[in-house]
Short mmCIF file of C-alpha atoms and ligand atoms in Angstrom, two decimals:
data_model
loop_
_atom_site.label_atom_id
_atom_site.label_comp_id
_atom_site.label_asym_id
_atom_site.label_seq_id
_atom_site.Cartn_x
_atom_site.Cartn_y
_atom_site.Cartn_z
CA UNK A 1 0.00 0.00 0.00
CA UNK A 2 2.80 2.94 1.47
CA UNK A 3 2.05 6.06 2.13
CA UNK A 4 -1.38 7.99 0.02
CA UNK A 5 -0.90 10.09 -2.84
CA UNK A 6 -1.26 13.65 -2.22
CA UNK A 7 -4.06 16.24 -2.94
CA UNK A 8 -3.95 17.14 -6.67
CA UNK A 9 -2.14 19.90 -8.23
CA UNK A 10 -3.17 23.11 -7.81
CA UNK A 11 -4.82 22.35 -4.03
CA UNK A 12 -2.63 23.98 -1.23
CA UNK A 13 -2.55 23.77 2.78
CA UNK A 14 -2.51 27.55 3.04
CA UNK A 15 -5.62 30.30 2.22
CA UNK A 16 -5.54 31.72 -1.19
CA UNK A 17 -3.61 34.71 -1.10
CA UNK A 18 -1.02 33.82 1.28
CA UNK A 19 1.89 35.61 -0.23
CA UNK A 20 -0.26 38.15 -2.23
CA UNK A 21 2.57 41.29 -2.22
CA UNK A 22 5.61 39.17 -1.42
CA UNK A 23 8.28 38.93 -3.76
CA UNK A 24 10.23 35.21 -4.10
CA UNK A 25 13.45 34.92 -5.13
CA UNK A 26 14.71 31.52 -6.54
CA UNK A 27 17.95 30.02 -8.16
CA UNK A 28 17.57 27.60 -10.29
CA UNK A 29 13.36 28.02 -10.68
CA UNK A 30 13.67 27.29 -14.84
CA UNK A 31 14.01 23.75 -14.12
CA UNK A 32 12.77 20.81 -11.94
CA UNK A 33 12.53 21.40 -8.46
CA UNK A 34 12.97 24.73 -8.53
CA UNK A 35 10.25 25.13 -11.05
CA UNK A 36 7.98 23.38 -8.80
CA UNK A 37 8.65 25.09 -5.62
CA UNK A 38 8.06 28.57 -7.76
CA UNK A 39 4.72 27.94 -9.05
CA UNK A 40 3.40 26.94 -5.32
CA UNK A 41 4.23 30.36 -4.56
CA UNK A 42 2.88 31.53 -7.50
CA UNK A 43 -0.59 29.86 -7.32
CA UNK A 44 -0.80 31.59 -3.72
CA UNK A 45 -0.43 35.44 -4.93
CA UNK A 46 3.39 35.73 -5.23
CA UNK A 47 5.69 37.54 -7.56
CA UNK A 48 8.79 35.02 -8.28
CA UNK A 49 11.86 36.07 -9.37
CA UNK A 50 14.05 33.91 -11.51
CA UNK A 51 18.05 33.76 -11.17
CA UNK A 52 20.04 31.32 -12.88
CA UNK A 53 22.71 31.20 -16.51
CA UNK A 54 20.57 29.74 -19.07
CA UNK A 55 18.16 31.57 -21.27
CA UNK A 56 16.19 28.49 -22.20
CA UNK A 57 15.89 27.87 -18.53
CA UNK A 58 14.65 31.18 -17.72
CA UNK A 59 12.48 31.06 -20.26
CA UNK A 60 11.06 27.80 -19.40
CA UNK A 61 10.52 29.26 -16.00
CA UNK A 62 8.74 32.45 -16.91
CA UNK A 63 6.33 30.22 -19.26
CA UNK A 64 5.53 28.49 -16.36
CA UNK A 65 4.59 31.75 -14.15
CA UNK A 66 2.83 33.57 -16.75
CA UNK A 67 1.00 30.37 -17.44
CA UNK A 68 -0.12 30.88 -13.26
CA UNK A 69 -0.72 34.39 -14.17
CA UNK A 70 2.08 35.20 -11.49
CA UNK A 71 4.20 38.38 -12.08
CA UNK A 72 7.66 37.30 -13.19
CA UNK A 73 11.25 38.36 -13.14
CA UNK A 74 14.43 36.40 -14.88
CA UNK A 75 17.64 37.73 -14.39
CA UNK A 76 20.77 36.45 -15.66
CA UNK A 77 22.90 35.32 -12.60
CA UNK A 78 25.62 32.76 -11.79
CA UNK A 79 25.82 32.04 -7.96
CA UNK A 80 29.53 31.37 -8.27
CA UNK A 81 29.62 35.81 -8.97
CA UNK A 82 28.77 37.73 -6.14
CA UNK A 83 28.23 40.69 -8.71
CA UNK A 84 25.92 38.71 -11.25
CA UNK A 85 23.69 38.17 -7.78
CA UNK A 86 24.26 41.79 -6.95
CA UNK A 87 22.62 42.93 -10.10
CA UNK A 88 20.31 40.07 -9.91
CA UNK A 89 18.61 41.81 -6.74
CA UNK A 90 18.81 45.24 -8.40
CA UNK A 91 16.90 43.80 -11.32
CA UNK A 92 14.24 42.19 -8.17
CA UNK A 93 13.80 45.13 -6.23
CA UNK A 94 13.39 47.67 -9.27
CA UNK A 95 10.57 45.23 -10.29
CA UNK A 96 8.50 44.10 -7.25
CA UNK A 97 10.89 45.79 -4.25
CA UNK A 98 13.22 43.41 -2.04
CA UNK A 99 11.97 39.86 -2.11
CA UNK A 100 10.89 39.41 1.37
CA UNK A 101 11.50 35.03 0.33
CA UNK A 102 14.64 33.45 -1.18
CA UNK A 103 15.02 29.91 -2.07
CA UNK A 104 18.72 28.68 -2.46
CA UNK A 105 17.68 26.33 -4.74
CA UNK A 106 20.34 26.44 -7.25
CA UNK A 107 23.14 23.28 -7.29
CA UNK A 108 25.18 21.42 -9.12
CA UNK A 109 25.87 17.47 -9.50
CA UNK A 110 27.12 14.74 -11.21
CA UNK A 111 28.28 10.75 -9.99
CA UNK A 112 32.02 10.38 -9.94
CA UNK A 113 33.87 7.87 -7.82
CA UNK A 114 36.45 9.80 -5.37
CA UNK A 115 39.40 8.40 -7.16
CA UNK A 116 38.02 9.51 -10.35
CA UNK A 117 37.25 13.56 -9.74
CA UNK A 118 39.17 15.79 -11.02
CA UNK A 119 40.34 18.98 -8.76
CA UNK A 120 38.17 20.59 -11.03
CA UNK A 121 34.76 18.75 -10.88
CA UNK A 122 34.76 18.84 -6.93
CA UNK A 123 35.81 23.00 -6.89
CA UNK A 124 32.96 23.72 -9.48
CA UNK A 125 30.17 21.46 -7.38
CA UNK A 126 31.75 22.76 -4.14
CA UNK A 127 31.75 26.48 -5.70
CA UNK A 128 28.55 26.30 -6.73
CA UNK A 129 26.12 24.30 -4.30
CA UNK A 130 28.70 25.43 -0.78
CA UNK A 131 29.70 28.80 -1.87
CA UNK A 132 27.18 29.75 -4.04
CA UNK A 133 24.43 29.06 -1.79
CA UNK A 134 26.34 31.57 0.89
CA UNK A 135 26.75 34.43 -1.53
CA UNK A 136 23.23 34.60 -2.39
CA UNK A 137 21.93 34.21 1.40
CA UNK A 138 24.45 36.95 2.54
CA UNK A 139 23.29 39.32 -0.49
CA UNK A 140 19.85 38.95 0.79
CA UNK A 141 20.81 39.08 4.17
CA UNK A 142 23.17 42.35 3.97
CA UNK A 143 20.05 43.88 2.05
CA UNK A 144 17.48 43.01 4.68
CA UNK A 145 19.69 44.15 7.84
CA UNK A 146 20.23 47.51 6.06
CA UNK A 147 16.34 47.91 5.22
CA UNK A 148 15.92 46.61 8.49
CA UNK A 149 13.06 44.35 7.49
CA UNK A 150 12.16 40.68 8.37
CA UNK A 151 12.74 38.19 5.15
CA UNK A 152 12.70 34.13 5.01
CA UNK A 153 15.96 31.98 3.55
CA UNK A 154 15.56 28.32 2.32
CA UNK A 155 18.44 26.02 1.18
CA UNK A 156 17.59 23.11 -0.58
CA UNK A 157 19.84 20.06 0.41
CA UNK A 158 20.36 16.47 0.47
CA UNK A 159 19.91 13.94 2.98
CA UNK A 160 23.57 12.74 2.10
CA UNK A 161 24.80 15.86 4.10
CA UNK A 162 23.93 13.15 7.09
CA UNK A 163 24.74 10.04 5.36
CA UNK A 164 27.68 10.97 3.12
CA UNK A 165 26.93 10.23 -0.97
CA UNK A 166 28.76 7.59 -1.82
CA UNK A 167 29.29 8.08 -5.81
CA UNK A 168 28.70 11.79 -4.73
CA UNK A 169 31.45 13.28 -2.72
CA UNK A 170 31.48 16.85 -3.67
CA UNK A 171 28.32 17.41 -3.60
CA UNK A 172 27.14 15.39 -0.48
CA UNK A 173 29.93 17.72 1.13
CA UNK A 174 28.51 20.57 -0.38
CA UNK A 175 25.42 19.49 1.16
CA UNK A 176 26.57 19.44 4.88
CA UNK A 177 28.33 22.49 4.45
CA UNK A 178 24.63 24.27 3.18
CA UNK A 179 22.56 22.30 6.25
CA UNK A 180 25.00 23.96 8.61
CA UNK A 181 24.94 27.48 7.56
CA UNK A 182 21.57 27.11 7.93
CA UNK A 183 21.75 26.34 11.49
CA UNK A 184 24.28 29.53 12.09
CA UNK A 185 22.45 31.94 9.97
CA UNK A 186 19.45 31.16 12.05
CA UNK A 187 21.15 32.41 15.02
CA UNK A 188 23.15 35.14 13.61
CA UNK A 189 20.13 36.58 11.91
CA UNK A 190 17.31 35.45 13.77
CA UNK A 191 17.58 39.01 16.02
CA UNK A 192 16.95 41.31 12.84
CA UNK A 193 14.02 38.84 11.80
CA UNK A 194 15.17 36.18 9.23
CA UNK A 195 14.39 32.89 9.26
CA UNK A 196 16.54 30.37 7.51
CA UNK A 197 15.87 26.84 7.14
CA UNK A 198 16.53 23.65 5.41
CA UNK A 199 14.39 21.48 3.15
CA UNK A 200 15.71 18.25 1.87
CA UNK A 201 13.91 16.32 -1.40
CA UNK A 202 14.04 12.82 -1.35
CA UNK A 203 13.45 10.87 -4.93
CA UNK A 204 11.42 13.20 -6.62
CA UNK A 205 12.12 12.42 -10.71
CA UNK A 206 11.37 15.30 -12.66
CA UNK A 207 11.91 16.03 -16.69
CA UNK A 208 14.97 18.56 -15.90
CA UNK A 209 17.32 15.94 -14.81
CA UNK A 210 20.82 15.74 -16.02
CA UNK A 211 22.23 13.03 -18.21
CA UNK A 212 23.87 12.15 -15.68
CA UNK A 213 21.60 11.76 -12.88
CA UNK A 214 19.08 9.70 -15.01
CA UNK A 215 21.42 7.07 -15.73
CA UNK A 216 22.47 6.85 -12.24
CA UNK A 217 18.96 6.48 -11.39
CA UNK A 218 18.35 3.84 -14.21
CA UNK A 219 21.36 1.83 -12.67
CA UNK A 220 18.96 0.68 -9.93
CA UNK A 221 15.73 -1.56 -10.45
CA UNK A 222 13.31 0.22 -12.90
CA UNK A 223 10.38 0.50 -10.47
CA UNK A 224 11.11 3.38 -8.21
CA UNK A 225 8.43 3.24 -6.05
CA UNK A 226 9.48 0.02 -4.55
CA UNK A 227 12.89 1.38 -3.34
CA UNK A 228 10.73 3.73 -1.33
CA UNK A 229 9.74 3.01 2.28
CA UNK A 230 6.57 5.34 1.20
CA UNK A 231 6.42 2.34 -2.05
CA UNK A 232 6.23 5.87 -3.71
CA UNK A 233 8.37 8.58 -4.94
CA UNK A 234 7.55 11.88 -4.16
CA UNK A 235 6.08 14.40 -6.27
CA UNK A 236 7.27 18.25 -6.99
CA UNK A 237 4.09 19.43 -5.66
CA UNK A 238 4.36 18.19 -1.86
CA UNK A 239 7.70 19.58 -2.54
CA UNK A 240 6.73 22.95 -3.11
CA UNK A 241 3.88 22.68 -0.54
CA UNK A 242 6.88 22.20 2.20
CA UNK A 243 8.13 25.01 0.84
CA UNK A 244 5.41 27.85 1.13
CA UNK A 245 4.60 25.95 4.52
CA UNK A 246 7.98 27.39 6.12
CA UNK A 247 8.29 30.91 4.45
CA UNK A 248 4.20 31.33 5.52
CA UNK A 249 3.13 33.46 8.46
CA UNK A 250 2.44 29.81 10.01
CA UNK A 251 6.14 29.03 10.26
CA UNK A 252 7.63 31.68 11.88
CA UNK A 253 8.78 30.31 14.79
CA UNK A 254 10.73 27.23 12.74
CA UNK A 255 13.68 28.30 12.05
CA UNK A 256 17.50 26.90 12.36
CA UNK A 257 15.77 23.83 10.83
CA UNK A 258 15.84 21.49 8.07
CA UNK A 259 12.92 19.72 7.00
CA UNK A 260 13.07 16.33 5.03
CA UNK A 261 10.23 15.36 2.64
CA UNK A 262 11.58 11.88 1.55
CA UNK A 263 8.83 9.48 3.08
CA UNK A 264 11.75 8.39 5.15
CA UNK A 265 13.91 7.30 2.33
CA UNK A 266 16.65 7.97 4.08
CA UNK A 267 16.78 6.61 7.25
CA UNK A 268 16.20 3.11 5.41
CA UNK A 269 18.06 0.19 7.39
CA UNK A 270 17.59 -3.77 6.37
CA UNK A 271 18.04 -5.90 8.97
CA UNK A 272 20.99 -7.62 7.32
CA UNK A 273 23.01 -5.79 5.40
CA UNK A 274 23.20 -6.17 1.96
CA UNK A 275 26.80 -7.30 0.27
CA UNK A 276 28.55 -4.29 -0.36
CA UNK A 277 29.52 -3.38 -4.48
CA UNK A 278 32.34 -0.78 -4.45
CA UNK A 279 31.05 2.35 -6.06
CA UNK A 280 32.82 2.00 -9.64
CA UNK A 281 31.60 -1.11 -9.98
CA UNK A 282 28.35 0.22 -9.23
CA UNK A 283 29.09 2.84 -12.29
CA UNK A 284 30.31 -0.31 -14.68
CA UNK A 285 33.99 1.12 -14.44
CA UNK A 286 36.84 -0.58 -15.45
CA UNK A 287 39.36 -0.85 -12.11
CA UNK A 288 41.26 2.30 -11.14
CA UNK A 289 44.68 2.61 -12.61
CA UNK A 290 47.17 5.59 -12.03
CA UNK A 291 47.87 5.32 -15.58
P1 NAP B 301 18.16 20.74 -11.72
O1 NAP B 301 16.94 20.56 -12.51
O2 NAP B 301 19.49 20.25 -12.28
O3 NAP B 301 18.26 22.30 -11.39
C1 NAP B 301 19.42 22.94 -10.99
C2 NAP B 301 19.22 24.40 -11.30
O4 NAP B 301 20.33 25.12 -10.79
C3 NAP B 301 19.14 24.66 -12.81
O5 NAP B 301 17.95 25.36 -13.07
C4 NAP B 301 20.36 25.52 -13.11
O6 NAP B 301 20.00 26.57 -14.02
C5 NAP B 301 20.68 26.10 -11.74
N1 NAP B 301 22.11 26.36 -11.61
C6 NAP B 301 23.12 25.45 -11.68
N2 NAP B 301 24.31 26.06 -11.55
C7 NAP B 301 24.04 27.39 -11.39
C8 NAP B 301 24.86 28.55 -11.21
N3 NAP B 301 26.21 28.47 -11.18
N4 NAP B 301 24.24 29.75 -11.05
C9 NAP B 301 22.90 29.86 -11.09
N5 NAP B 301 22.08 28.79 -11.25
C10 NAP B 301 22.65 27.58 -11.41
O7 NAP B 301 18.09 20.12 -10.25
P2 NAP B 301 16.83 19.63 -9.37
O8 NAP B 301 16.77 18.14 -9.44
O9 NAP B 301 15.63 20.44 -9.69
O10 NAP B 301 17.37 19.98 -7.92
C11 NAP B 301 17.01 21.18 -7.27
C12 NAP B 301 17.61 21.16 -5.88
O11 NAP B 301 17.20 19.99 -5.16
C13 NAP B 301 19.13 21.14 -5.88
O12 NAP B 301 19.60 21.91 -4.80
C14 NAP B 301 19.45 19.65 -5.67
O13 NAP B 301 20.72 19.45 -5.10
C15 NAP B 301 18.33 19.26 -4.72
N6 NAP B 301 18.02 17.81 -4.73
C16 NAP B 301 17.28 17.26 -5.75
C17 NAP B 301 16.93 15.91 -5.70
C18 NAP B 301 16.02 15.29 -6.74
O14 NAP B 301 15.54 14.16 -6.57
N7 NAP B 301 15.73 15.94 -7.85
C19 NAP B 301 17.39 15.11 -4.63
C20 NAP B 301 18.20 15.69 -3.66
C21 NAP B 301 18.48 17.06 -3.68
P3 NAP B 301 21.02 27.12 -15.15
O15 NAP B 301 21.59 25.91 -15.82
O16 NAP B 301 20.14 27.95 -16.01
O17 NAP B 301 22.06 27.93 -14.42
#
C-alpha cells in the first residue's frame, strides 16, 4: 500500500492569497525542483523572481509563471559571482521591491567515484552548491539588515549531508556544508528577523534531470516506487507545498531547521546488510589505474 498520494495539483494547505505582495526569489526556478517550488508560490499570490545562466531555462521558467498568471522576473545570474547576484537583486527590487523570500535552490551534480574527480569537478560542485548558496543568502541578508526588514531563507539540500553520498562526494559535502549554515544563519540573523531553514527532497524524478543523474537512477531496479519506504516517490508538488509551509506566516517560529520530505527514504536500514559493491563497480567502471 505505502504512504497515500497527495491532494492534486493546484490544491494547497494555506488560504488563497497567502503571499499576495511578497516577492520570491529563486535560483535555479527554470528547471525541476525549482520550477515546482516557484509555481506553489505563485498559485498563492506571489511575484517570483528567476536567477540562474541559461536563457532556455529562464524562459522555461517564466512560461511556467505567466501560465499561473504570477508576475515574473528572470535575471541572468551565476551564484559562483557575487556581482551577477548583486545585479540580480537590483533587477528584483526595481521590479516588485526586495523579495521578502529566497530559495537557495540552485546546485550542481554529477556521480564520480572519489578516485576519479578531477580537482576541477569537486571545486565547481563545491563552488557552486557550498559557496554559491552563501553568496546569495548573505546578499539577501546584507540587504534586509540595512532595510531593516524581516525576510525568510531556504536552502535546498540532500539527505547525504547526514549520510555521506557515496558516488557523490562533492556534492554530499557541499550538502553538509549548506545544512550547517543554515543552522548559524538562524542564530546570527534570527535578532533582525530572518528565518533560515533547510528542506531536503528525497526521490522526486522530474523532466529537468541531467544526463547524468538519469542514468544513475536507471542503474537501480526500474520500479522506483518500490525502493521507497513510502512504495512511492515523491512528487514536486508536496515539494513545493513544504516550501510555502515554512516561508508562511504559520512558520515563523521554525527556524535553524531542516525539513526532510523523503517518506523516510533515508533513514532506510535492512536488517541484514546487503553485500557491499564498491562504487565503480556500481558505475560499470573498469578498475582504477594511475595510468
Ligand atoms: P536541476 O533541474 O538540475 O536544477 C538545478 C538548477 O540550478 C538549474 O535550473 C540551473 O539553471 C541552476 N544552476 C546550476 N548552476 C548554477 C549557477 N552556477 N548559477 C545559477 N544557477 C545555477 O536540479 P533539481 O533536481 O531540480 O534539484 C534542485 C535542488 O534539489 C538542488 O539543490 C538539488 O541538489 C536538490 N536535490 C534534488 C533531488 C532530486 O531528486 N531531484 C534530490 C536531492 C536534492 P542554469 O543551468 O540555467 O544555471
Amino acid at each position: 500500500m505505502g504512504l497515500p498520494h497527495p491532494p492534486p495539483l493546484g490544491a494547497s494547505a494555506l488560504p488563497a492569497g497567502t503571499f499576495d505582495g511578497v516577492c520570491v526569489f529563486i535560483t535555479g526556478a527554470g528547471t525541476g525542483l525549482g520550477k515546482g517550488i516557484a509555481q506553489e508560490f505563485a498559485r498563492l499570490g506571489a511575484s517570483i523572481v528567476i536567477a540562474s545562466r541559461k536563457p532556455e531555462h529562464l524562459d522555461a521558467g517564466r512560461a511556467a509563471m505567466e501560465e499561473l498568471g504570477a508576475p515574473v522576473e528572470t535575471v541572468a545570474c551565476d551564484i559562483r559571482e557575487p556581482d551577477t547576484i548583486a545585479a540580480a537583486f537590483d533587477a528584483a527590487e526595481a521590479a516588485f521591491g526586495l523579495p521578502q523570500v529566497l530559495v537557495n535552490n540552485a546546485a550542481a551534480n554529477f556521480p564520480v567515484p572519489a578516485e576519479d574527480m578531477s580537482p576541477n569537478a569537486w571545486r565547481t560542485v563545491v563552488d557552486i552548491t557550498l559557496n554559491g548558496t552563501f553568496f546569495v543568502a548573505r546578499e539577501f541578508g546584507r540587504r534586509h539588515l540595512d532595510a531593516d526588514t524581516p525576510g525568510s531563507i531556504i536552502n535546498i539540500g540532500a539527505s547525504y549531508a547526514w549520510t555521506g553520498g557515496p558516488g557523490f562526494a562533492h556534492s554530499a559535502a557541499a550538502k553538509a556544508g549548506a545544512k550547517n549554515m543554515v543552522e548559524t544563519l538562524a542564530v546570527e540573523w534570527g535578532p533582525y528577523g530572518i528565518q533560515v531553514n533547510g528542506l531536503v527532497p528525497g526521490l522526486i524524478p522530474h523532466e529537468d534531470m541531467t544526463a547524468d543523474i538519469q542514468e544513475n537512477l536507471s542503474r537501480a531496479d526500474d520500479e522506483k516506487d518500490a525502493l521507497q519506504p513510502a512504495m512511492r516517490v515523491g512528487t514536486r508538488r508536496e515539494f513545493g507545498w513544504a516550501a510555502t509551509f515554512l516561508a508562511s506566516p504559520y512558520a515563523q517560529f521554525i527556524t535553524g531547521h531542516t525539513l526532510v520530505v523523503d517518506g523516510a527514504n533515508w533513514q532506510r536500514r535492512a536488517m541484514t546488510n546487503p553485500t557491499v559493491v564498491p562504487i565503480r563497480e556500481q558505475m560499470g567502471k573498469e578498475p582504477f589505474s594511475l595510468s
